[in-house]
CSV table of C-alpha atoms in Angstrom, one decimal:
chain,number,residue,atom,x,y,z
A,7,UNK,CA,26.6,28.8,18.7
A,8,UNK,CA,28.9,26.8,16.3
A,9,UNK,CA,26.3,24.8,13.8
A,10,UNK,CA,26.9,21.0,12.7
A,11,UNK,CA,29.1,20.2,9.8
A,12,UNK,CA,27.8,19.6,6.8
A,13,UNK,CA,29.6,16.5,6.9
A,14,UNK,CA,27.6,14.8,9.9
A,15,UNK,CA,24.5,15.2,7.9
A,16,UNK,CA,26.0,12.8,5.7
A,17,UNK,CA,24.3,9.1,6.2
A,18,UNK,CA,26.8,7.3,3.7
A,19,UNK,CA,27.2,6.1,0.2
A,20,UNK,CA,23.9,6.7,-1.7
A,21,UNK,CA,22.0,7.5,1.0
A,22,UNK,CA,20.7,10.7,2.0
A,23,UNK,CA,20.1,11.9,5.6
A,24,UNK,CA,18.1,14.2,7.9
A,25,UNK,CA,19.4,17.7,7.8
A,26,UNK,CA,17.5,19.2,10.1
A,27,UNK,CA,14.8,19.2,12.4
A,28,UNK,CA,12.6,19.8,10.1
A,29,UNK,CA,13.5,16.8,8.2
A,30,UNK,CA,12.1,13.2,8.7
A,31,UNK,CA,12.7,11.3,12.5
A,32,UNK,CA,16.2,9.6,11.9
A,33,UNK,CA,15.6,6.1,11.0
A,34,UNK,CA,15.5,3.2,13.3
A,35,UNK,CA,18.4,0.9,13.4
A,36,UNK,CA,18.5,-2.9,12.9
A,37,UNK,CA,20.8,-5.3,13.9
A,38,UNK,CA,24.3,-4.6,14.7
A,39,UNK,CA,23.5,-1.2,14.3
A,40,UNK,CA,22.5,-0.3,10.7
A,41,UNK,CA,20.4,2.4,9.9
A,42,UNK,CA,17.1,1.1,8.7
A,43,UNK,CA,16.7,3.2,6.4
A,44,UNK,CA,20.0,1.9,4.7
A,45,UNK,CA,18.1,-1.5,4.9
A,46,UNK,CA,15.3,-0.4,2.9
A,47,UNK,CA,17.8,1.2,0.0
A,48,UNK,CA,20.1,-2.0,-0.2
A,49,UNK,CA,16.6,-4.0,-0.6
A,50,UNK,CA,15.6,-1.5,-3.3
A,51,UNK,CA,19.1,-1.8,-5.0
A,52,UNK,CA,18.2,-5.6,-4.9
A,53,UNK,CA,14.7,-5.2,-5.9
A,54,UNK,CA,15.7,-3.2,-9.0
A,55,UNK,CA,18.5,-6.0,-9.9
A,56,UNK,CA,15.4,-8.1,-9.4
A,57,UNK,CA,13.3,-6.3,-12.3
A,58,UNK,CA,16.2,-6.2,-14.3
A,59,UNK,CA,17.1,-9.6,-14.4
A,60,UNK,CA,13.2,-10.9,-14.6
A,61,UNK,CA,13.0,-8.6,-17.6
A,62,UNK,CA,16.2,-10.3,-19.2
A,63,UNK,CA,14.2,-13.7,-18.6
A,64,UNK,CA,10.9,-12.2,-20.4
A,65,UNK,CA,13.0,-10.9,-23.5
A,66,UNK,CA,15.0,-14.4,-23.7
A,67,UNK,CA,11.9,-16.5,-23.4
A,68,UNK,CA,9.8,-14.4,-26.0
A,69,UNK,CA,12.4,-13.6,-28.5
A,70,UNK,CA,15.6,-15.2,-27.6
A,71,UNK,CA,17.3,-15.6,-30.6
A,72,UNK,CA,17.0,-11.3,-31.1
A,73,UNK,CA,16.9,-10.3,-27.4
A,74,UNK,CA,20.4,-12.6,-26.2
A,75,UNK,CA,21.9,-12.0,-29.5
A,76,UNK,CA,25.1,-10.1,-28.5
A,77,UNK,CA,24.7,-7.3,-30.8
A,78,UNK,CA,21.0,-6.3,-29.3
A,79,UNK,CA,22.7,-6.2,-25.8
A,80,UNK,CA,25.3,-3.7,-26.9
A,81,UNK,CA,22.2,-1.9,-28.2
A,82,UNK,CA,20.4,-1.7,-25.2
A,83,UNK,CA,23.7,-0.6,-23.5
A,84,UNK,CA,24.6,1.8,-26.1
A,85,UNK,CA,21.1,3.2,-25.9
A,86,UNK,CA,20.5,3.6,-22.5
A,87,UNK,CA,24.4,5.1,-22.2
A,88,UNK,CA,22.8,8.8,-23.7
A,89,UNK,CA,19.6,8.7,-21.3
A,90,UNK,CA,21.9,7.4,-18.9
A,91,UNK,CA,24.3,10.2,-18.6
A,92,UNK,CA,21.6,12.8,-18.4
A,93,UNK,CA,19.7,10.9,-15.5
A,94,UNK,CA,23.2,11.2,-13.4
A,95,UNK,CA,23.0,15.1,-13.9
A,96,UNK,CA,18.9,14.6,-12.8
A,97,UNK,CA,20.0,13.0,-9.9
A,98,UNK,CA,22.0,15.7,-8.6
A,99,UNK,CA,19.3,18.3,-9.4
A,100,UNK,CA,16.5,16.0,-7.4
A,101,UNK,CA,18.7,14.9,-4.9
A,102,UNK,CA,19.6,19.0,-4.2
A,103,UNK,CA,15.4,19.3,-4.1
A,104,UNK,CA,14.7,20.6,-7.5
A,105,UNK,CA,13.8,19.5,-11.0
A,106,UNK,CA,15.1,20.0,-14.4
A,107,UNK,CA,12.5,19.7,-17.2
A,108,UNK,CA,14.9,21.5,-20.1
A,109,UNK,CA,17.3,18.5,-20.0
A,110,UNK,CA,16.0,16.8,-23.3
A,111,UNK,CA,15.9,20.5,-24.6
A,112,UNK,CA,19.4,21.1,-23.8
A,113,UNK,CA,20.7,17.9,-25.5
A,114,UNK,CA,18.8,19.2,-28.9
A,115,UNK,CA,20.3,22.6,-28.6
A,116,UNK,CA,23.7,21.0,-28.1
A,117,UNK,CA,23.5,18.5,-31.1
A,118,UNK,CA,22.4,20.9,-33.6
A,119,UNK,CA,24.9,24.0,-32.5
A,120,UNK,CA,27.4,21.1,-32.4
A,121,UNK,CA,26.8,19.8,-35.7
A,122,UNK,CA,26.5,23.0,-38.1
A,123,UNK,CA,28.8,23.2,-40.6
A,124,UNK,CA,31.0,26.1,-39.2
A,125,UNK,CA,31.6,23.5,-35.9
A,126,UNK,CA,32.7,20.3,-37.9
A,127,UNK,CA,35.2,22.4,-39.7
A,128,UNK,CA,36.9,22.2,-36.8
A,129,UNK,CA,36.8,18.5,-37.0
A,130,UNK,CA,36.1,15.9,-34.0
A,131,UNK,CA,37.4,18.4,-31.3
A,132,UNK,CA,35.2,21.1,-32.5
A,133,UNK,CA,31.8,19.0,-32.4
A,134,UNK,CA,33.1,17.6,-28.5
A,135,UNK,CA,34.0,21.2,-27.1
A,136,UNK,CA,30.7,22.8,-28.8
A,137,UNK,CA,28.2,20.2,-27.5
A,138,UNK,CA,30.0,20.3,-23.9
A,139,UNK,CA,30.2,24.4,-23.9
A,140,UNK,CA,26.7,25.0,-25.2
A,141,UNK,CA,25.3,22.4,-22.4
A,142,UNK,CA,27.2,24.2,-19.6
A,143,UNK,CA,26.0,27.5,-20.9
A,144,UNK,CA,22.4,26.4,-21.0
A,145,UNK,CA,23.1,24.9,-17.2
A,146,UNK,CA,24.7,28.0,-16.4
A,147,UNK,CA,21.6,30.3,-17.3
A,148,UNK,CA,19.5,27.9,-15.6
A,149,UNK,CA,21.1,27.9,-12.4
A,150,UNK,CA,21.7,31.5,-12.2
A,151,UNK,CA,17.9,32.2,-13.0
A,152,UNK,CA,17.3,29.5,-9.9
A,153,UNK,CA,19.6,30.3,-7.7
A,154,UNK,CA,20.1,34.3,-7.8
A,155,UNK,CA,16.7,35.4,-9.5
A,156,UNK,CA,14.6,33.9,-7.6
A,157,UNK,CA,12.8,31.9,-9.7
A,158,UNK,CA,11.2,28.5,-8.7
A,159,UNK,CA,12.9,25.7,-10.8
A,160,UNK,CA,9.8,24.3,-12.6
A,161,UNK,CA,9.2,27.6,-14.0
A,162,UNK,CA,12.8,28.6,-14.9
A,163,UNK,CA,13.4,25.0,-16.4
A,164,UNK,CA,10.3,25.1,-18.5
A,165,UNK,CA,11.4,28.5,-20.1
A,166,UNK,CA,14.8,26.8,-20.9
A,167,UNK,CA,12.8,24.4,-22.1
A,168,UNK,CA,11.2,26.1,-24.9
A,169,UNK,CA,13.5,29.0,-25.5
A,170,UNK,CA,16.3,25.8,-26.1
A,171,UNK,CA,13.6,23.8,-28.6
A,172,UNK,CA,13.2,27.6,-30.5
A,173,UNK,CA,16.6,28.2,-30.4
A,174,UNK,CA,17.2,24.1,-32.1
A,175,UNK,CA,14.4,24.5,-34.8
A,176,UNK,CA,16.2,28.6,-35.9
A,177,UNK,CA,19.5,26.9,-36.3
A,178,UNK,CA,18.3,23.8,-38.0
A,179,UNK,CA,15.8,25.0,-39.8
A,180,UNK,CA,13.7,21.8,-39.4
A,181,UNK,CA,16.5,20.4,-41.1
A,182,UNK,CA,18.6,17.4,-40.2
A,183,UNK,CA,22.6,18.1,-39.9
A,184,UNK,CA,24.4,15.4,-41.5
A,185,UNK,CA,27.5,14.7,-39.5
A,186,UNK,CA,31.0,14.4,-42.2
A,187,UNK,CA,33.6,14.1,-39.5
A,188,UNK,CA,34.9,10.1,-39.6
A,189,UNK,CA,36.6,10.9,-36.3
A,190,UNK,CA,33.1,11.2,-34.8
A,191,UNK,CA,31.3,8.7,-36.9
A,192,UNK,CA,34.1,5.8,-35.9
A,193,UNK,CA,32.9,6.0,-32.4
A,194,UNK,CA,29.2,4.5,-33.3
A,195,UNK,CA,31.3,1.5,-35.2
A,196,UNK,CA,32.2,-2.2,-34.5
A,197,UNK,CA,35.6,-1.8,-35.3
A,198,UNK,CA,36.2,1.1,-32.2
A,199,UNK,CA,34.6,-1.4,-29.9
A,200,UNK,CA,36.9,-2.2,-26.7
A,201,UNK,CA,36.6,-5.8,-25.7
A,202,UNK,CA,33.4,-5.8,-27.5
A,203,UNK,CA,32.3,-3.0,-25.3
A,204,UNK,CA,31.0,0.4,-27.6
A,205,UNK,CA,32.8,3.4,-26.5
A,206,UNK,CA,29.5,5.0,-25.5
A,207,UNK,CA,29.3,2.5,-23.0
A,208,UNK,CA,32.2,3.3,-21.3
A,209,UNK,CA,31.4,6.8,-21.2
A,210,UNK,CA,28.7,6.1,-19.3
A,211,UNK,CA,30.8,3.9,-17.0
A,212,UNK,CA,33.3,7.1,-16.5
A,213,UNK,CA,30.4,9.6,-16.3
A,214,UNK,CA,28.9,7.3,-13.8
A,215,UNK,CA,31.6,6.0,-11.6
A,216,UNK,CA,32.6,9.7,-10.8
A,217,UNK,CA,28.9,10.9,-10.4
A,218,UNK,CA,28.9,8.4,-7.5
A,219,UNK,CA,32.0,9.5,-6.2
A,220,UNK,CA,31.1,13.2,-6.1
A,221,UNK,CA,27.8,12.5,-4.5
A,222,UNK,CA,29.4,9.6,-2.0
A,223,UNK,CA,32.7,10.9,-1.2
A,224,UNK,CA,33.2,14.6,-1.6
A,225,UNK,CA,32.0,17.6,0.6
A,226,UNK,CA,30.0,18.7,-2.6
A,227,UNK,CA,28.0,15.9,-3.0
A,228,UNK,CA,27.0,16.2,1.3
A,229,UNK,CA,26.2,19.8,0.7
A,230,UNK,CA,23.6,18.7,-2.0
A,231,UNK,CA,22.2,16.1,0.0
A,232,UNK,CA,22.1,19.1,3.1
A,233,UNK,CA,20.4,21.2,0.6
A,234,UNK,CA,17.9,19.0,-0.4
A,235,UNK,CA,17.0,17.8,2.9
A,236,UNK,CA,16.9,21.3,4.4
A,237,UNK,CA,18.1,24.2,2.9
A,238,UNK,CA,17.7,26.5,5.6
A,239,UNK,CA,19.6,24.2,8.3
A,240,UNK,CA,22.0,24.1,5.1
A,241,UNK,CA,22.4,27.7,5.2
A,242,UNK,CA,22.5,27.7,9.0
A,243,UNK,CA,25.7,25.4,9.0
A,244,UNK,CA,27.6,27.0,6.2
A,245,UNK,CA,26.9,25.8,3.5
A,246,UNK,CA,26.2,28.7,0.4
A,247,UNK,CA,22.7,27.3,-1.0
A,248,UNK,CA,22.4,29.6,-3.8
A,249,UNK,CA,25.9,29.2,-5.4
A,250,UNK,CA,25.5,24.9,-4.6
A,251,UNK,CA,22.1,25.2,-6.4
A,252,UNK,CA,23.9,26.9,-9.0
A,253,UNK,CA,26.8,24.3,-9.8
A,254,UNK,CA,24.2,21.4,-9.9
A,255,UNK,CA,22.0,22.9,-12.8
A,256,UNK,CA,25.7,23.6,-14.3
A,257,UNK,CA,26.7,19.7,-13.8
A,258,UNK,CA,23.4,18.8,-14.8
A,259,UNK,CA,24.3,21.1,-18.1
A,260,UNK,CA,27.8,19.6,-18.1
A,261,UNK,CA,25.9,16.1,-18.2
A,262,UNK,CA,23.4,17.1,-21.4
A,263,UNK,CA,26.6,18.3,-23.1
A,264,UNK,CA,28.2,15.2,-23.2
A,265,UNK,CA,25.0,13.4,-23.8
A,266,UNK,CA,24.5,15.5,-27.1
A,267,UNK,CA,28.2,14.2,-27.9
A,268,UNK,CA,27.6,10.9,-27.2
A,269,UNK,CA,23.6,11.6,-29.3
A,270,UNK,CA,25.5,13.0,-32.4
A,271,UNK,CA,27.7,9.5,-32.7
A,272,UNK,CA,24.8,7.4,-32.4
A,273,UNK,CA,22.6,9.1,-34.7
A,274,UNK,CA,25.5,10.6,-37.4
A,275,UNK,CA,23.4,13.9,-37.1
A,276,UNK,CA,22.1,16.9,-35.3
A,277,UNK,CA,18.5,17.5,-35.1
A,278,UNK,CA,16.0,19.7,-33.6
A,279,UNK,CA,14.0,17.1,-32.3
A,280,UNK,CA,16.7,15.1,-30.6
A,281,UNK,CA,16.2,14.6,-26.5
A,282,UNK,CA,12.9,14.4,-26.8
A,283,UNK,CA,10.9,13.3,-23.6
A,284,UNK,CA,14.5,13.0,-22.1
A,285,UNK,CA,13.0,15.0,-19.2
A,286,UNK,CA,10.3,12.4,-18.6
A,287,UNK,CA,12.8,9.8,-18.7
A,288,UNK,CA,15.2,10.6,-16.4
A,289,UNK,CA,13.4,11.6,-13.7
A,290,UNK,CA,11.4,8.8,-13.6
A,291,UNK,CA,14.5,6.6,-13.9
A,292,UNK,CA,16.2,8.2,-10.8
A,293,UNK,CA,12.4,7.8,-9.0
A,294,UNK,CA,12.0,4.9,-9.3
A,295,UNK,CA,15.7,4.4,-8.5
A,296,UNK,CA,15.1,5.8,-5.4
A,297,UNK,CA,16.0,9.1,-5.5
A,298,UNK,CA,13.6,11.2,-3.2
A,299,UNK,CA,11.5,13.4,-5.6
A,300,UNK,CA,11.2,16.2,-2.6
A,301,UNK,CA,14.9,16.4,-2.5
A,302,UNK,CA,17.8,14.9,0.8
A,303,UNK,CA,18.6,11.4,-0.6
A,304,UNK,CA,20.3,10.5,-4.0
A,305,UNK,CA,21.3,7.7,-5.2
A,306,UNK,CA,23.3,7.0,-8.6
A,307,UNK,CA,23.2,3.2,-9.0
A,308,UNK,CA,19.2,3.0,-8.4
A,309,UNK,CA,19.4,5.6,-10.9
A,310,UNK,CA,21.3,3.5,-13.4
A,311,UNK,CA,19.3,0.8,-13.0
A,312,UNK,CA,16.1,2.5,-13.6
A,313,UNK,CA,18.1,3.8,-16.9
A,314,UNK,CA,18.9,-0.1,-17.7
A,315,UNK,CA,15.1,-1.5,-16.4
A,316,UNK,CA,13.3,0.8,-18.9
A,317,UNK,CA,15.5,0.7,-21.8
A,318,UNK,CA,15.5,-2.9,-21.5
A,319,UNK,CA,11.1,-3.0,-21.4
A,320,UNK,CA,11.1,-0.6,-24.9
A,321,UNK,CA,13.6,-3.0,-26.4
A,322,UNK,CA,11.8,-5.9,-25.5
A,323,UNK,CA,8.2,-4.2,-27.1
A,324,UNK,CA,10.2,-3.4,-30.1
A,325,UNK,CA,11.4,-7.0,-30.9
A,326,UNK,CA,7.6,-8.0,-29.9
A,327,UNK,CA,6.5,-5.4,-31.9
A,328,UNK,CA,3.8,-4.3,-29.2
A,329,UNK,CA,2.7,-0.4,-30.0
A,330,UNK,CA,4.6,2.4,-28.3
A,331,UNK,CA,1.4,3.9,-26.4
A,332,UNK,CA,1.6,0.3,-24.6
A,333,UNK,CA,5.3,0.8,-23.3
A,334,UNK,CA,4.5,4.5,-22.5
A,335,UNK,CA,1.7,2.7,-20.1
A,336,UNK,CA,4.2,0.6,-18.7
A,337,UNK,CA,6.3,3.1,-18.1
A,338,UNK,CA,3.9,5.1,-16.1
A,339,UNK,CA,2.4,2.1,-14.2
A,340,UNK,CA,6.3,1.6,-13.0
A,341,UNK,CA,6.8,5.4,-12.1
A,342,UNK,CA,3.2,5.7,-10.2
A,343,UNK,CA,4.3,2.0,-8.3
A,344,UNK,CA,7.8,3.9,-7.5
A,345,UNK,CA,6.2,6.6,-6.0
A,346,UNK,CA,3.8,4.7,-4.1
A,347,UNK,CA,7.1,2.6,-2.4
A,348,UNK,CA,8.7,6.0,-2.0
A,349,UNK,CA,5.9,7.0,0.2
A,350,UNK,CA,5.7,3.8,2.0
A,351,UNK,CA,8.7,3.7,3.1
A,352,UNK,CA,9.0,7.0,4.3
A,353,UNK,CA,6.2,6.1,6.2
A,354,UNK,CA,7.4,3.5,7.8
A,355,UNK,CA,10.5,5.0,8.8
A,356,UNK,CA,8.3,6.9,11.6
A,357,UNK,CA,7.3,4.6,12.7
C-alpha cells in the first residue's frame, strides 16, 4: 500500500505535526478552522514577546540610563547573536527527537584550531573556513556515530563532548590565542557597524531567516519534523531516518562552526574554555521556545526569543550587579515553568 507523503505530515510554518499513529490525537480546531494547536503556539510566540518586552520595562526602570543606552542594546544583540546561532542548529536536533550536549564543546574546539598561528597565516579566510570545517567535522562524527552506529545521542554527544574539550585544552595548552588578523578584529568594531547594526547581528538575522525557511518551507525541514514525531511511520513513508539524523548533527555542526567565527570576533581570541554551558543554553532557549523536548514540533522564532529573553535577564543582573548563582536560578525557574506549559498543553490538546 502506498504510504503518506512526508509532506502531509507537515502542520505549517513552525509547527510540528502528528506523524503517525503513535503520535498525539490531531488537535482540535477553533474557529474558521484553525488547528488549535496552532492557537496555543501563536499565544506562546505572543507570550514570549510578552516576557521580552516586560523585561525591557524592568531593565529601563531599574537602570535606564545603562540598560536603554544604545550601545548596551547592541550588546545584548551582539551577545545573544553567538548563543543564538547555535540554538538554531539545537532546534533542528530537538525538533528531529534528539539532543546535542557537545555544542558548547564544538564551538571551543573550533575557536582554538581556528585561531593557532599556522590558521591566521592564512589571514581572515583562513580563521572562517577552519572554524566552519572543524564544526562540520565534529557534526559529522557525531551524526555518523548516531545515525549508523547505533549509539543513543546523549551518550554519543557527551563523548564529543569531552573528547572536543581534550582535544581544545592539547591545542591550546591552557593558553589563550591572541587573534592578529585586523580583517577579523574589524568585525567586533563601531566603525563596521551597518546602520548602527554590528555585523554579528546580521549574521544571526541570515543564519536565522534561512533556519526558518529550511524547517518551514523545504521537504528537509518536514522530514525532520516526521522524524521527530515518529521515526518508524517516517521510515514507513520514505523517508531515510538514519542519513536525515545524520545531516542535522552536521547542520547542527555547521551552526557551532560559524558560532566559533562569530566567538573569535567578539572575544579577539581562541580559548579552551570558550562555549561553555552553551549546551545548557540553547536547549533551554529552544524549550522554552517551544520546541517539543521529545522531538515532532520546532519552532525557530520561539527559539530566538528565548535566545533574546535570557540574554536580556543576565544583562539586566549585570548592570544590577545581582550575583551570577541568582540568574543561573532564574534561568532554571524559567526552563522548569517551560516545561511545565509544554506538558500542559499537550495535555490539553486530548482533550
Amino acid at each position: 500500500m502506498t504510504q503518506p507523503a512526508p509532506s502531509a505530515q507537515h502542520n505549517g510554518p513552525d509547527k510540528g505535526a502528528p506523524t503517525g499513529p503513535a503520535d498525539t490525537p490531531p488537535s482540535k480546531t477553533g474557529g474558521g478552522g484553525r488547528p488549535a494547536l496552532g492557537l496555543r503556539l501563536d499565544v506562546r510566540i505572543l507570550s514570549l514577546l510578552g516576557v521580552l518586552a516586560a523585561l525591557v520595562l524592568v531593565g529601563g526602570i531599574t537602570e535606564p540610563d545603562a540598560f536603554l543606552d544604545t550601545g548596551n542594546l547592541q550588546l545584548i544583540l551582539t551577545q545573544a547573536s553567538v548563543i543564538g546561532v547555535v540554538t538554531v542548529g539545537m532546534t533542528f536536533v530537538i525538533t528531529s527527537g534528539g539532543i546535542d550536549l557537545s555544542v558548547g564543546a564544538m564551538v571551543a574546539l573550533a575557536s582554538v584550531w581556528a585561531t593557532t598561528l599556522a590558521t591566521q597565516e592564512y589571514g581572515f579566510a583562513g580563521i572562517a573556513f577552519t572554524a566552519v570545517v572543524v564544526g562540520l567535522a565534529a557534526g559529522l562524527v557525531n551524526g555518523v556515530l548516531i545515525a549508523y552506529g547505533g549509539m543513543v545521542p546523549f551518550i554519543a554527544t557527551l563523548a564529543m563532548l569531552a573528547s572536543a574539550r581534550g582535544l581544545a585544552l592539547m591545542i591550546t595548552d591552557g593558553k589563550t590565542q591572541i587573534v592578529t588578523v585586523d580583517a577579523v578584529l574589524s568585525l567586533g568594531l563601531p566603525d563596521s557597524y551597518i546602520l548602527g547594526i554590528p555585523p554579528l547581528v546580521i549574521m544571526f538575522a541570515a543564519v536565522t531567516v534561512i533556519g526558518w525557511l529550511i524547517l518551514n518551507r523545504t521537504t528537509f525541514g518536514r522530514r525532520t519534523v516526521a522524524v521527530g514525531g515518529n521515526a518508524e511511520a517516517a521510515r514507513l513513508a520514505g523517508i531515510d531516518v538514519r542519513r536525515q539524523r545524520l545531516y542535522l548533527y552536521v547542520l547542527s555542526g555547521l551552526c557551532c562552526g560559524i558560532a566559533a567565527f562569530m566567538l573569535i570576533v567578539l572575544a579577539g581570541s581562541g580559548q579552551n574554555t570558550n562555549g561553555n554551558l552553551y549546551e545548557l543554553d540553547a536547549i533551554a532557549a529552544a524549550i522554552i521556545g517551544g520546541t517539543l523536548l521529545s522531538g515532532g514540533r520546532g519552532t525557530i522564532v520561539g527559539s530566538v526569543l528565548g535566545v533574546l529573553i535570557f540574554t536580556t535577564i543576565t544583562n539586566i543582573f549585570a548592570l544590577n550587579n545581582l550575583q551570577s548563582d541568582v540568574q543561573q536560578i532564574a534561568k532554571g525557574a524559567i526552563i522548569v515553568a517551560a516545561v511545565l506549559v509544554q506538558r500542559r498543553t499537550l495535555r490539553g490538546g486530548e482533550t
